[in-house]
Amino acid sequence: MFYLVTYDIPNDTRRLRLSKALKDYGERVQFSVFECLLDEKLFAAMMERIKKEIDETEDRVRIYQVCEACKKTVTILGEGMLTEDPEVYIV
């Protein structure tokens, strides 16, 4: 499933830790936005990791699940492309 993860974290240290954690699950497409292609197990792992990195009294993280039909309606202006599942896996 495709997820869009956005965050607003005022603390520099927590923001950096979260961005490093999210790089393990997806691709950064803007400063505080990641696109992630995850199965249920990886999504659950990402959620646990996010919860460990943030302060829920100060930080805001939003995660949007984007269906296949909705992905086709995404408009991108400027540089970049929508994150897709790679067609070739190197093991």
GROMACS .gro file of C-alpha atoms in nm:
model
   91
    1MET     CA    1   0.000   0.000   0.000
    2PHE     CA    2   0.110   0.356  -0.071
    3TYR     CA    3   0.135   0.600   0.223
    4LEU     CA    4   0.209   0.970   0.238
    5VAL     CA    5   0.376   1.066   0.568
    6THR     CA    6   0.395   1.431   0.668
    7TYR     CA    7   0.522   1.585   0.988
    8ASP     CA    8   0.568   1.913   1.171
    9ILE     CA    9   0.815   1.882   1.456
   10PRO     CA   10   0.947   2.199   1.624
   11ASN     CA   11   1.242   2.029   1.796
   12ASP     CA   12   1.546   1.992   1.566
   13THR     CA   13   1.678   1.675   1.732
   14ARG     CA   14   1.347   1.489   1.717
   15ARG     CA   15   1.283   1.609   1.362
   16LEU     CA   16   1.623   1.478   1.247
   17ARG     CA   17   1.572   1.144   1.424
   18LEU     CA   18   1.230   1.100   1.264
   19SER     CA   19   1.354   1.188   0.916
   20LYS     CA   20   1.638   0.935   0.950
   21ALA     CA   21   1.390   0.671   1.068
   22LEU     CA   22   1.150   0.738   0.780
   23LYS     CA   23   1.432   0.692   0.527
   24ASP     CA   24   1.420   0.323   0.624
   25TYR     CA   25   1.059   0.303   0.504
   26GLY     CA   26   1.025   0.538   0.210
   27GLU     CA   27   1.156   0.816  -0.005
   28ARG     CA   28   1.175   1.181   0.098
   29VAL     CA   29   0.987   1.393  -0.157
   30GLN     CA   30   0.989   1.724   0.035
   31PHE     CA   31   1.155   1.843   0.355
   32SER     CA   32   0.887   1.697   0.583
   33VAL     CA   33   0.711   1.458   0.345
   34PHE     CA   34   0.784   1.093   0.266
   35GLU     CA   35   0.620   0.853   0.021
   36CYS     CA   36   0.624   0.493   0.140
   37LEU     CA   37   0.526   0.164  -0.026
   38LEU     CA   38   0.464  -0.074   0.263
   39ASP     CA   39   0.292  -0.400   0.341
   40GLU     CA   40   0.099  -0.434   0.668
   41LYS     CA   41   0.401  -0.561   0.861
   42LEU     CA   42   0.628  -0.276   0.751
   43PHE     CA   43   0.353  -0.022   0.815
   44ALA     CA   44   0.315  -0.149   1.172
   45ALA     CA   45   0.692  -0.133   1.222
   46MET     CA   46   0.702   0.223   1.086
   47MET     CA   47   0.421   0.328   1.320
   48GLU     CA   48   0.606   0.189   1.622
   49ARG     CA   49   0.924   0.367   1.517
   50ILE     CA   50   0.743   0.698   1.468
   51LYS     CA   51   0.586   0.668   1.814
   52LYS     CA   52   0.932   0.615   1.967
   53GLU     CA   53   1.078   0.923   1.798
   54ILE     CA   54   0.811   1.186   1.859
   55ASP     CA   55   0.666   1.374   2.154
   56GLU     CA   56   0.291   1.340   2.106
   57THR     CA   57   0.228   1.654   2.315
   58GLU     CA   58   0.429   1.878   2.077
   59ASP     CA   59   0.475   1.703   1.742
   60ARG     CA   60   0.235   1.636   1.458
   61VAL     CA   61   0.259   1.344   1.216
   62ARG     CA   62  -0.007   1.268   0.955
   63ILE     CA   63  -0.016   0.948   0.754
   64TYR     CA   64  -0.243   0.923   0.453
   65GLN     CA   65  -0.317   0.590   0.286
   66VAL     CA   66  -0.347   0.651  -0.089
   67CYS     CA   67  -0.541   0.399  -0.298
   68GLU     CA   68  -0.434   0.296  -0.648
   69ALA     CA   69  -0.714   0.498  -0.810
   70CYS     CA   70  -0.615   0.808  -0.613
   71LYS     CA   71  -0.247   0.768  -0.706
   72LYS     CA   72  -0.350   0.810  -1.070
   73THR     CA   73  -0.494   1.154  -0.991
   74VAL     CA   74  -0.179   1.293  -0.828
   75THR     CA   75  -0.046   1.606  -0.999
   76ILE     CA   76   0.322   1.689  -0.960
   77LEU     CA   77   0.449   2.033  -1.055
   78GLY     CA   78   0.821   2.085  -1.083
   79GLU     CA   79   1.088   1.824  -1.028
   80GLY     CA   80   1.014   1.472  -0.911
   81MET     CA   81   0.795   1.172  -0.973
   82LEU     CA   82   0.559   0.959  -0.768
   83THR     CA   83   0.734   0.681  -0.581
   84GLU     CA   84   0.667   0.348  -0.752
   85ASP     CA   85   0.741  -0.011  -0.665
   86PRO     CA   86   1.069  -0.102  -0.838
   87GLU     CA   87   1.038  -0.347  -1.126
   88VAL     CA   88   1.377  -0.500  -1.052
   89TYR     CA   89   1.498  -0.615  -0.712
   90ILE     CA   90   1.869  -0.666  -0.646
   91VAL     CA   91   1.941  -0.921  -0.374
   0.00000   0.00000   0.00000
